[in-house]
PDB file of C-alpha atoms in Angstrom:
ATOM      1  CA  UNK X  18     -19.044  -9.235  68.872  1.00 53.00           C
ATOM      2  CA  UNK X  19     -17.647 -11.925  66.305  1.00 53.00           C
ATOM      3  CA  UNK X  20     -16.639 -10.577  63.121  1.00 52.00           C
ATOM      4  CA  UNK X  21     -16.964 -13.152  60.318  1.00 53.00           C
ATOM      5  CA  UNK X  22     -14.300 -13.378  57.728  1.00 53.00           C
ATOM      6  CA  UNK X  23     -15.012 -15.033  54.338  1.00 55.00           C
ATOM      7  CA  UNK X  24     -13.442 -18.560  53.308  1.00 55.00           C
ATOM      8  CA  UNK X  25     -10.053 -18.391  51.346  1.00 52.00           C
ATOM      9  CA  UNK X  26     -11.823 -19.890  48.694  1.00 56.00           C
ATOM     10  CA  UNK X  27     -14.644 -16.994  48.092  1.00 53.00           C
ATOM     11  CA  UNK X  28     -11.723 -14.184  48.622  1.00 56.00           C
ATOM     12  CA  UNK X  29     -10.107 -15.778  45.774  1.00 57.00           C
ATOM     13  CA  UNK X  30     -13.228 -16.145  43.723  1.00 59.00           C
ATOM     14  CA  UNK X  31     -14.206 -12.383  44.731  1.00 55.00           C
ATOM     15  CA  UNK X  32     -10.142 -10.860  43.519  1.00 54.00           C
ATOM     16  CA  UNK X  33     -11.025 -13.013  40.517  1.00 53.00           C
ATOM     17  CA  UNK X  34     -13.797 -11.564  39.352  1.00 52.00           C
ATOM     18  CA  UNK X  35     -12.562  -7.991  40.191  1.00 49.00           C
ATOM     19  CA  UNK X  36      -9.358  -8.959  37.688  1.00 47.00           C
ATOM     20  CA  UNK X  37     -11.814 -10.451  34.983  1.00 52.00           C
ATOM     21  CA  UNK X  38     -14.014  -7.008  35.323  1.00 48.00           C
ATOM     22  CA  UNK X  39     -11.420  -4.741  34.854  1.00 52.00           C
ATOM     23  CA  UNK X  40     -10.087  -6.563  31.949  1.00 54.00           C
ATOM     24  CA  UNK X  41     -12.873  -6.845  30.297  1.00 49.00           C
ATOM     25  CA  UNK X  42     -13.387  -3.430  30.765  1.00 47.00           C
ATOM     26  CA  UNK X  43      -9.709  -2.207  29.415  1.00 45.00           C
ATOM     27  CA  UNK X  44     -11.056  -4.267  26.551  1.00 45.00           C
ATOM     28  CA  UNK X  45     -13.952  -2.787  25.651  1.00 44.00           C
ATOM     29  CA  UNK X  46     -12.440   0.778  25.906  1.00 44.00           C
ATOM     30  CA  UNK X  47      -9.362   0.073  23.820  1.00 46.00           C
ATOM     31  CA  UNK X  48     -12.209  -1.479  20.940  1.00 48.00           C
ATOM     32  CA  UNK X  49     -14.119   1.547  22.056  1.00 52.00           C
ATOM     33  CA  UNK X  50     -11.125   4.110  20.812  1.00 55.00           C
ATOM     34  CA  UNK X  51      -9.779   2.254  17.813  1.00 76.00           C
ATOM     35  CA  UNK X  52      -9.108   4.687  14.966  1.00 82.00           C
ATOM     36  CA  UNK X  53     -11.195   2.967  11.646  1.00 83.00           C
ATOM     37  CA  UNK X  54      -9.065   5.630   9.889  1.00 87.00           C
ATOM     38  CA  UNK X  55      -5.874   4.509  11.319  1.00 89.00           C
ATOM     39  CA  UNK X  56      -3.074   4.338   8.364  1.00 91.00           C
ATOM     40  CA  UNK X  57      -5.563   5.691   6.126  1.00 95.00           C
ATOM     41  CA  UNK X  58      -5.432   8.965   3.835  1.00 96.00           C
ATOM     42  CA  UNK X  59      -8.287   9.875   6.661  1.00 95.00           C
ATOM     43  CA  UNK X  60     -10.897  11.057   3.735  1.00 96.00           C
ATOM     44  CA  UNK X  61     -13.144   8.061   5.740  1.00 96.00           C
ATOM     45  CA  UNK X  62     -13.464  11.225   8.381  1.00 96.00           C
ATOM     46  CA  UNK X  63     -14.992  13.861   5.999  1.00 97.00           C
ATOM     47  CA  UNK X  64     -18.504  14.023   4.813  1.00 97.00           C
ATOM     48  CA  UNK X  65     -19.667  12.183   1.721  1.00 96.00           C
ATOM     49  CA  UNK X  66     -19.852  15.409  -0.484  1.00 95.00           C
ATOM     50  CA  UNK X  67     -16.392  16.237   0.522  1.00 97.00           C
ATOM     51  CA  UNK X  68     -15.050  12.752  -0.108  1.00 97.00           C
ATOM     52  CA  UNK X  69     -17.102  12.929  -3.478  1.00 95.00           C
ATOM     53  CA  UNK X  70     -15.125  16.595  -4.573  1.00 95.00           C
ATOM     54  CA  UNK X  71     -11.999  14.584  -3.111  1.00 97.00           C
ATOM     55  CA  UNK X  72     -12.701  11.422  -5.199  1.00 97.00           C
ATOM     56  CA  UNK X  73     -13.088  13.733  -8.331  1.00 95.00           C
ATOM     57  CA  UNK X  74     -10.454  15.914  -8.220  1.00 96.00           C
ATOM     58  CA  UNK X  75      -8.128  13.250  -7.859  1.00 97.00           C
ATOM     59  CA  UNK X  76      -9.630  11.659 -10.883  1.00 96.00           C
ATOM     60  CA  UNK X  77      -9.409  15.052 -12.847  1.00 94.00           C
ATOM     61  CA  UNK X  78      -5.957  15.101 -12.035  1.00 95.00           C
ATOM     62  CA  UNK X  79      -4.735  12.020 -13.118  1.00 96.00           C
ATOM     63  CA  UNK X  80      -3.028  11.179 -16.627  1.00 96.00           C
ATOM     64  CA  UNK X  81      -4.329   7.597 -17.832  1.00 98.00           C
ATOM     65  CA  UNK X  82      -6.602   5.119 -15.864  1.00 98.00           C
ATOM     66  CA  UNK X  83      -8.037   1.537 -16.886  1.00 98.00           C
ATOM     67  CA  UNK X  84     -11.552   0.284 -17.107  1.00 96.00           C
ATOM     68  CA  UNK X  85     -13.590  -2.526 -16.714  1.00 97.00           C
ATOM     69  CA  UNK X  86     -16.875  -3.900 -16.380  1.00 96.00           C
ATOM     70  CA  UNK X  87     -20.299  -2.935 -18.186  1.00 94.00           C
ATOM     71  CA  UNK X  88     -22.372  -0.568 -18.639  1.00 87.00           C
ATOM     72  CA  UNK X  89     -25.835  -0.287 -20.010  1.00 88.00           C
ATOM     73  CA  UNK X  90     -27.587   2.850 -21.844  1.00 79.00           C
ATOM     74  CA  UNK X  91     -30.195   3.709 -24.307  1.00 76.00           C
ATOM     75  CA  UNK X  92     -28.250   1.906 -27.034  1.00 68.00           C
ATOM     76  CA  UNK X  93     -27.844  -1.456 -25.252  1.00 84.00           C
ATOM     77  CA  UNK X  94     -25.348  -2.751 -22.836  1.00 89.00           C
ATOM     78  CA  UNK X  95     -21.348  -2.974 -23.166  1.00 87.00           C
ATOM     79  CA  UNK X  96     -18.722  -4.780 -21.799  1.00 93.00           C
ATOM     80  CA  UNK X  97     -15.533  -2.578 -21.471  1.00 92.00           C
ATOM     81  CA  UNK X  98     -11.943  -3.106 -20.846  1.00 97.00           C
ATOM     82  CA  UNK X  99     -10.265   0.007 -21.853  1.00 96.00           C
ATOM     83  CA  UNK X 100      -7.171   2.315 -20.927  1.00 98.00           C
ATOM     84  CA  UNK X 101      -7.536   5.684 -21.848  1.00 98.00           C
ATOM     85  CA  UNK X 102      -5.685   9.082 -21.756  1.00 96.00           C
ATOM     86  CA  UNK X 103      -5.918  12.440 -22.604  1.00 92.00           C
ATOM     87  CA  UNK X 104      -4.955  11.956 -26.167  1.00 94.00           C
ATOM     88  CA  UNK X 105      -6.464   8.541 -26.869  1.00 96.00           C
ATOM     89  CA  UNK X 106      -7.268   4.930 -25.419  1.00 97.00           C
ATOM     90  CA  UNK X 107      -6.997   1.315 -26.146  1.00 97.00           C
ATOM     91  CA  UNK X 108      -8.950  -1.166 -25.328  1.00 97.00           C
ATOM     92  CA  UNK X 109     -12.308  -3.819 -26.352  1.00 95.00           C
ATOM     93  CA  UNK X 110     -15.956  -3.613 -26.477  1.00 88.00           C
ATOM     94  CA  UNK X 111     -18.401  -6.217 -26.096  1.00 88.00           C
ATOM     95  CA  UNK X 112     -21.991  -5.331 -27.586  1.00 82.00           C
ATOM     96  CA  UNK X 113     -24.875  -7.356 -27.921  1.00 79.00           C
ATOM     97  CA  UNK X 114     -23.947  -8.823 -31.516  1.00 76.00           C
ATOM     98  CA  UNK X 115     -19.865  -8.279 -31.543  1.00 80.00           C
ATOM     99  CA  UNK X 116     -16.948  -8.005 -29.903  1.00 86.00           C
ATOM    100  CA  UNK X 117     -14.174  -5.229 -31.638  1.00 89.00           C
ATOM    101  CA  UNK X 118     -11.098  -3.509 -30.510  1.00 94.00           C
ATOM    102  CA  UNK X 119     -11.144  -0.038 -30.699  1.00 95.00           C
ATOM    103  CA  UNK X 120      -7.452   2.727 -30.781  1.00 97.00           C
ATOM    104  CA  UNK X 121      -7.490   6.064 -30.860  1.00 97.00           C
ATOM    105  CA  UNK X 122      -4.711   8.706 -31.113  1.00 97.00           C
ATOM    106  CA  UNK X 123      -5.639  12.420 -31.176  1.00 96.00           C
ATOM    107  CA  UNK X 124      -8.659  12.414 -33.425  1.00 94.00           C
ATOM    108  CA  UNK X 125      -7.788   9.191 -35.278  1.00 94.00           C
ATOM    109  CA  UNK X 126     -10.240   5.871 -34.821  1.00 94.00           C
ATOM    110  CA  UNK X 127      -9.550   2.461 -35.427  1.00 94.00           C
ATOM    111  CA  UNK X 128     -11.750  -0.345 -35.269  1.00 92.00           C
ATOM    112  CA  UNK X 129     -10.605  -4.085 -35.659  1.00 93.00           C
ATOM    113  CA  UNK X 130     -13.207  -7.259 -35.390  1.00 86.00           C
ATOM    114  CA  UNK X 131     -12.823 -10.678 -36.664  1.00 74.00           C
ATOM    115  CA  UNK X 132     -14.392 -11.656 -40.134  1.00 70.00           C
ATOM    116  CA  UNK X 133     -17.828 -12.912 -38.579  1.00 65.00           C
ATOM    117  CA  UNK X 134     -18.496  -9.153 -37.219  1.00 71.00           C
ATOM    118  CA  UNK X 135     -17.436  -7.827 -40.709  1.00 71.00           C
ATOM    119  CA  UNK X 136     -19.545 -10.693 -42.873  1.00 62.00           C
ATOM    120  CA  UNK X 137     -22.813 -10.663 -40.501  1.00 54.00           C
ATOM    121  CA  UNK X 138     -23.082  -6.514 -41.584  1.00 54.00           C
ATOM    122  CA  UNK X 139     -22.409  -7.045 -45.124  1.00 49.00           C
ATOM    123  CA  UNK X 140     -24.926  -9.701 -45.478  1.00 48.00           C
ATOM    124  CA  UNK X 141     -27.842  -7.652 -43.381  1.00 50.00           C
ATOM    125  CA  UNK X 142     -26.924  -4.462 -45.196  1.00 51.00           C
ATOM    126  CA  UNK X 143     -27.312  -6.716 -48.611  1.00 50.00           C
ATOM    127  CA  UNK X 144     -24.186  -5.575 -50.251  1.00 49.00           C
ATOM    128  CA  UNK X 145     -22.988  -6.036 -53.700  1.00 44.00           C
ATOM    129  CA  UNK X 146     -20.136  -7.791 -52.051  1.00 46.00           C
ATOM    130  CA  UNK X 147     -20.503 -10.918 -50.564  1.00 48.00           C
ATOM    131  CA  UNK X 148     -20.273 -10.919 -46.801  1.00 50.00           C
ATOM    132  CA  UNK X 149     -18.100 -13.569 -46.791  1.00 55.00           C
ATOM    133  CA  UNK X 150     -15.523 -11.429 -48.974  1.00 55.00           C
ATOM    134  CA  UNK X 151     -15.785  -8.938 -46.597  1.00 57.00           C
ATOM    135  CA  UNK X 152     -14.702 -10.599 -43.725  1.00 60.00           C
ATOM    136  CA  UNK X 153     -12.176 -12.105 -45.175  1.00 64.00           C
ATOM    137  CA  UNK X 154     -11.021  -8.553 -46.409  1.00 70.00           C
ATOM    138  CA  UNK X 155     -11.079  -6.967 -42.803  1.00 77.00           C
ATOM    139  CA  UNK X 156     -10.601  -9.559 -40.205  1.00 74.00           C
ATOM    140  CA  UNK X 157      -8.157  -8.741 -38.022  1.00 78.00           C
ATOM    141  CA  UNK X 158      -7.538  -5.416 -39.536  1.00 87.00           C
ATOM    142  CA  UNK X 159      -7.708  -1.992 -38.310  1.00 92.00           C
ATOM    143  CA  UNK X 160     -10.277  -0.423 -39.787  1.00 91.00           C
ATOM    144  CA  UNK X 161      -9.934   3.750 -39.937  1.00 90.00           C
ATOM    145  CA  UNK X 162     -13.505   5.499 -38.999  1.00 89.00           C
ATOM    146  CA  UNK X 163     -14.517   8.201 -41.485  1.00 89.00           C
ATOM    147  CA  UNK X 164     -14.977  11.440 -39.120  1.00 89.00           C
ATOM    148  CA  UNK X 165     -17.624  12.056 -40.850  1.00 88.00           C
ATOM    149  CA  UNK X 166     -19.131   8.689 -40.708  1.00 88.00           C
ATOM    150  CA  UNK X 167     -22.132   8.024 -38.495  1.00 86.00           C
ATOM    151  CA  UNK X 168     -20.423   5.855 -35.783  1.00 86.00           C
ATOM    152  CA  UNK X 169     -17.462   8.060 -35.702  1.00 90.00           C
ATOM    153  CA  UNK X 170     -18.966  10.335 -33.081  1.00 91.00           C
ATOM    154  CA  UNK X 171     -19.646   7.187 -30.638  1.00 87.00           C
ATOM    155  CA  UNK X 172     -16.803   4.977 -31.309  1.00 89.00           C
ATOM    156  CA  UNK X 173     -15.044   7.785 -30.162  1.00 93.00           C
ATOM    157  CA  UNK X 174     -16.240   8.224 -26.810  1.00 91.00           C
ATOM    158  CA  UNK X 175     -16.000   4.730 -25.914  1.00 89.00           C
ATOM    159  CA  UNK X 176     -11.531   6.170 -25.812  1.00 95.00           C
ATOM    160  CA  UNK X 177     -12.651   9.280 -24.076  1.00 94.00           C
ATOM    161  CA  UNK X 178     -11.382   9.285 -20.703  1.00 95.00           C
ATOM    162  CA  UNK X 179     -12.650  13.118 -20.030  1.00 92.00           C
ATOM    163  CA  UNK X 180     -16.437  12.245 -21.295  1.00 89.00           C
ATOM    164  CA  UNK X 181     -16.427   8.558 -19.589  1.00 88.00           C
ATOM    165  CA  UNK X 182     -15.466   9.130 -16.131  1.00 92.00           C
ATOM    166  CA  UNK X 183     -17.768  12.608 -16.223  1.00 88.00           C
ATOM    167  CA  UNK X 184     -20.042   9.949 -16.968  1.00 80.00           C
ATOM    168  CA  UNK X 185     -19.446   7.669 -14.264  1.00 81.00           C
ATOM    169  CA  UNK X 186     -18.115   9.420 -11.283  1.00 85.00           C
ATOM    170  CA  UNK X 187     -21.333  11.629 -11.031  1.00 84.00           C
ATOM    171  CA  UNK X 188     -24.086  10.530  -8.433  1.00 90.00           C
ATOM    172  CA  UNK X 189     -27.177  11.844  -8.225  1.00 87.00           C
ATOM    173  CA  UNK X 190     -29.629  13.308  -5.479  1.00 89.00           C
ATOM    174  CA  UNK X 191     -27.835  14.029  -1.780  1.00 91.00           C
ATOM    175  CA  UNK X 192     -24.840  12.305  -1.401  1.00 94.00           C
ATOM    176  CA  UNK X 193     -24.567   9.973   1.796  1.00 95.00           C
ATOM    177  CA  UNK X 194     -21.356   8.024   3.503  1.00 95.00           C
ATOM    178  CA  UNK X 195     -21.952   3.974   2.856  1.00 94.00           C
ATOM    179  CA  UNK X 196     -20.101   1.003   4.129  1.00 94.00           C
ATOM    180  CA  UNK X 197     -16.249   0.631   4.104  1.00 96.00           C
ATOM    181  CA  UNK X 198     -15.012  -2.456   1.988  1.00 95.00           C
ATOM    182  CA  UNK X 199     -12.580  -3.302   0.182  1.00 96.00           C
ATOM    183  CA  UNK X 200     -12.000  -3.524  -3.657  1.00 97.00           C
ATOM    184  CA  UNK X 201      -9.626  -5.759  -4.429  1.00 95.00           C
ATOM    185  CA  UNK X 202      -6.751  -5.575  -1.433  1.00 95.00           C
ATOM    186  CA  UNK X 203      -7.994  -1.698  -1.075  1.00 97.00           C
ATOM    187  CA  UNK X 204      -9.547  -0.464   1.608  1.00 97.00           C
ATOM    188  CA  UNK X 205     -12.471   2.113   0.241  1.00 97.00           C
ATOM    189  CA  UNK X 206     -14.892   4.101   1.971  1.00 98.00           C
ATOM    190  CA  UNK X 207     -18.261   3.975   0.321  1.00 97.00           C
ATOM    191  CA  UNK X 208     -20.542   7.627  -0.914  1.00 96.00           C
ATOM    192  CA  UNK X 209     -24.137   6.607  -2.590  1.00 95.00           C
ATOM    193  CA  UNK X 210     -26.456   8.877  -4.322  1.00 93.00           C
ATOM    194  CA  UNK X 211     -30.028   9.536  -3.261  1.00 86.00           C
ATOM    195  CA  UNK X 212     -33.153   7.592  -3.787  1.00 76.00           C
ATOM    196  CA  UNK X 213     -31.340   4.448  -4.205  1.00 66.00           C
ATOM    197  CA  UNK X 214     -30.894   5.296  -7.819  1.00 75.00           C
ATOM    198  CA  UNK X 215     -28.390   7.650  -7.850  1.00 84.00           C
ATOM    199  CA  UNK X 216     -25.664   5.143  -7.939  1.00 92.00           C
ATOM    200  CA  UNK X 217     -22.304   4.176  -5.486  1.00 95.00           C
ATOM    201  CA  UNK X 218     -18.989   5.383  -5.662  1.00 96.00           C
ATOM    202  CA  UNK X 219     -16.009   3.268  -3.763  1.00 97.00           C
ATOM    203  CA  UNK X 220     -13.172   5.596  -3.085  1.00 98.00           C
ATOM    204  CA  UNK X 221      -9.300   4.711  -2.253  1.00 98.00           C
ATOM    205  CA  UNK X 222      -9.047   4.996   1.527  1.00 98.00           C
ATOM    206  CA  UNK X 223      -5.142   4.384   0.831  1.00 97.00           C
ATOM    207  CA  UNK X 224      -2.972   7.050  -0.672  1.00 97.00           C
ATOM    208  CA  UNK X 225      -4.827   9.666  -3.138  1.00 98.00           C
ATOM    209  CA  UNK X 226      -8.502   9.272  -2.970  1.00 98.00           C
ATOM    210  CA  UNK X 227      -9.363   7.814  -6.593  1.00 98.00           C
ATOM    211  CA  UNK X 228     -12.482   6.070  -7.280  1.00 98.00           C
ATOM    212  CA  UNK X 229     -12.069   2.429  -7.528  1.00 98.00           C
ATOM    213  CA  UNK X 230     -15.612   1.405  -8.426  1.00 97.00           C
ATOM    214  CA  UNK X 231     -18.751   2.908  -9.817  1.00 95.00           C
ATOM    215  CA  UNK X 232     -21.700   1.291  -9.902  1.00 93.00           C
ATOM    216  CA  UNK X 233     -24.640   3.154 -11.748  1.00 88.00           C
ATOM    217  CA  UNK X 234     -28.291   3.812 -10.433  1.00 85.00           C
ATOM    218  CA  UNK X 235     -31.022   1.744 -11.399  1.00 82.00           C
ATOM    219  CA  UNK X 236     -29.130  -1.407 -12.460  1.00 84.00           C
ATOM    220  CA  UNK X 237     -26.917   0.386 -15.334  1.00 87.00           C
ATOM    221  CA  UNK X 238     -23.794  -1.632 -14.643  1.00 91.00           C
ATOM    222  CA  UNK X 239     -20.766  -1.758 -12.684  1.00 95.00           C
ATOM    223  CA  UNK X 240     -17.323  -0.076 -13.841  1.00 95.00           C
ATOM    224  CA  UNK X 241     -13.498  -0.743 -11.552  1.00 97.00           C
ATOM    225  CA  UNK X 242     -11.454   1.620 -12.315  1.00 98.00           C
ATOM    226  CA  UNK X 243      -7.564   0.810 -11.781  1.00 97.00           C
ATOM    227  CA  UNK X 244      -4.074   1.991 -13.176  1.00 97.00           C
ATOM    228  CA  UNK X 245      -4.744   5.867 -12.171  1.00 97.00           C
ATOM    229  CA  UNK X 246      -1.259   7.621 -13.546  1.00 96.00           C
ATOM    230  CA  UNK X 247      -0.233   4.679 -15.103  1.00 97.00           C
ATOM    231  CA  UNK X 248       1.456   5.423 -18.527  1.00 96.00           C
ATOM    232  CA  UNK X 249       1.007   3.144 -21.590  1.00 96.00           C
ATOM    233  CA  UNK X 250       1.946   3.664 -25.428  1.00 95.00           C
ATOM    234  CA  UNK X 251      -0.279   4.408 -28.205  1.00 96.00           C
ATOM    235  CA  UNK X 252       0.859   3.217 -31.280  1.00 95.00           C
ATOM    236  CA  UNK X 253      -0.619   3.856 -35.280  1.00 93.00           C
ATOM    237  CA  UNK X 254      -0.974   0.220 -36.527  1.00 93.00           C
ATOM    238  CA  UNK X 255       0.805  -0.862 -39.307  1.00 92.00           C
ATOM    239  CA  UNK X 256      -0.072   0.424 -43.194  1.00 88.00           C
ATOM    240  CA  UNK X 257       0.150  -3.970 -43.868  1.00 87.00           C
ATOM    241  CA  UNK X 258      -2.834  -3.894 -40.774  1.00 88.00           C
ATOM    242  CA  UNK X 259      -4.941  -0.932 -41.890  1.00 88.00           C
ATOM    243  CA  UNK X 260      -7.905  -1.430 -44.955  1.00 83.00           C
ATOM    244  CA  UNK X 261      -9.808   1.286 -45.723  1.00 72.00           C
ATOM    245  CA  UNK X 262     -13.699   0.049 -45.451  1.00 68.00           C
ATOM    246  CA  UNK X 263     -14.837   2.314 -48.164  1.00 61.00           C
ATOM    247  CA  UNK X 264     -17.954   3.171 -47.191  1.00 58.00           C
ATOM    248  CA  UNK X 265     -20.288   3.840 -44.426  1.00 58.00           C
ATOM    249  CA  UNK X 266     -19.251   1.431 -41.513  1.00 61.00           C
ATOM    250  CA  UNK X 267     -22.160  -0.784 -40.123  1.00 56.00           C
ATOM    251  CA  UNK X 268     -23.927   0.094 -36.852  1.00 56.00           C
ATOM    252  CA  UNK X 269     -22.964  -2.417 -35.176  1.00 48.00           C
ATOM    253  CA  UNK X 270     -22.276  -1.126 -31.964  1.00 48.00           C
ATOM    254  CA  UNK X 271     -25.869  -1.846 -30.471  1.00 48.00           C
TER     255      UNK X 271
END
C-alpha cells in the first residue's frame, strides 16, 4: 500500500496557518482579559449608585472647587465661572441682559458691572438720577448688597458652593452606568439619571472620585467642575472700590 505524503510546499502552508491561528488566538484572549480599570481608582467596577454616593462624598469633602459653564432655571439662563468655598466665592455671571462679578466673604455680597449694566437699570426704573450718572458713579465698583434687599437672597447663592453642587450633583430617577470618556485629559466613568431627563454625571476615574461634569436633565445646561481642594484668597475690596448704591439694587439678574 503507498502512503502519500503532502508536497513541501502545502506542509509549509499547513504549519503556517497553525502559527497564524494560534496567534490570532493569544490575541484575542489577551484583548479578551484587558483590565478597562487598569491604573484606575477602580470606582469604573462598582454600580452606578455606588459610584454616585462615591462621586458625592468626595465632593462633600472637599474645601473649594471651580465652575463653569451654564445653567438654565425658572429665572433664565446663566453663564458661570465661579470658585467657591465654604465661606465665600469669586467669580462672574452672564445673564440675559448683563454680565457682573460677584465676591462674597461670610455673609458679605459684592456686586461689580460696568456703567452700561448700572445706566440701562436706572433709566428702566425711571430714576430721578440720570442713568448715565449712575453708571458713571458705579462702573467698575463693588457694589455692597443690602441683606435685606431683594436680590440679596439670590446673588448669594450664585457663591454658595454647599447649595450649588446639592444642586447639580443630584440625578434623578434610577441611576444607570454610561459610557467612559474623558473630560479634559481625565479619564471618567459616566452615571445618568432615569428617563433621559434625570441628567449625567462624569466622575474622576483617576485618584478621588470627584465629579468633573454635570450636565442637567431636559436641556438645563452643562456645568465642569475643576480645582477640587484647591485654595484661593478672598479678599474685601478696597473702601476707594466700594459705593454704596443707596437703594434697592435693580433685578437685573434675569
Amino acid at each position: 500500500m503507498t502512503s502519500f505524503v503532502p508536497p513541501v510546499r502545502t506542509r509549509r502552508r499547513a504549519a503556517l496557518a497553525v502559527v497564524l491561528c494560534a496567534g490570532l488566538t493569544a490575541a484575542l484572549t489577551g484583548c479578551g482579559d484587558e483590565d478597562p480599570d487598569k491604573g484606575t481608582n477602580g470606582i469604573g467596577r462598582l454600580s452606578a449608585a455606588q459610584i454616585e454616593k462615591r462621586a458625592q462624598a468626595a465632593a462633600d469633602s472637599a474645601d473649594a472647587v471651580r465652575l463653569a459653564g451654564t445653567l438654565v432655571s425658572k429665572g433664565g439662563t446663566y453663564k458661570l465661572d465661579m470658585r467657591l468655598k465654604a465661606d465665600g466665592g469669586t467669580g462672574s455671571v452672564t445673564s440675559r441682559t448683563s454680565t457682573f462679578e460677584l465676591l462674597r466673604i461670610g455673609d458679605e455680597v459684592y456686586l461689580k458691572a460696568d456703567s452700561g449694566f448700572w445706566s440701562h437699570e436706572e433709566k428702566d426704573k425711571q430714576s430721578s438720577h440720570s442713568g448715565a450718572a449712575a453708571g458713571d458713579k458705579l462702573q467698575d465698583k463693588y457694589v455692597k448688597v443690602p441683606q435685606d434687599d431683594p436680590t440679596y437672597k439670590q446673588l448669594r447663592g450664585f457663591t454658595d458652593m454647599k447649595t450649588l453642587l446639592d444642586g447639580m450633583l443630584t440625578l434623578h430617577g434610577k441611576v444607570n452606568k454610561g459610557d467612559r470618556g474623558k473630560v479634559g485629559s481625565v479619564r471618567t466613568i459616566q452615571i445618568l439619571g432615569g428617563k433621559g431627563e434625570g441628567g449625567a454625571l462624569d466622575v474622576s476615574l483617576k485618584g478621588t472620585p470627584y465629579p468633573l461634569r454635570f450636565a442637567r436633565g431636559g436641556g438645563g445646561g452643562t456645568i465642569t467642575l475643576a480645582d477640587w481642594g484647591t485654595d484661593f484668597t478672598l479678599e474685601a475690596p478696597a473702601k476707594d472700590d466700594t459705593v454704596d448704591y443707596g437703594q434697592q439694587l435693580p433685578r437685573s439678574t434675569s
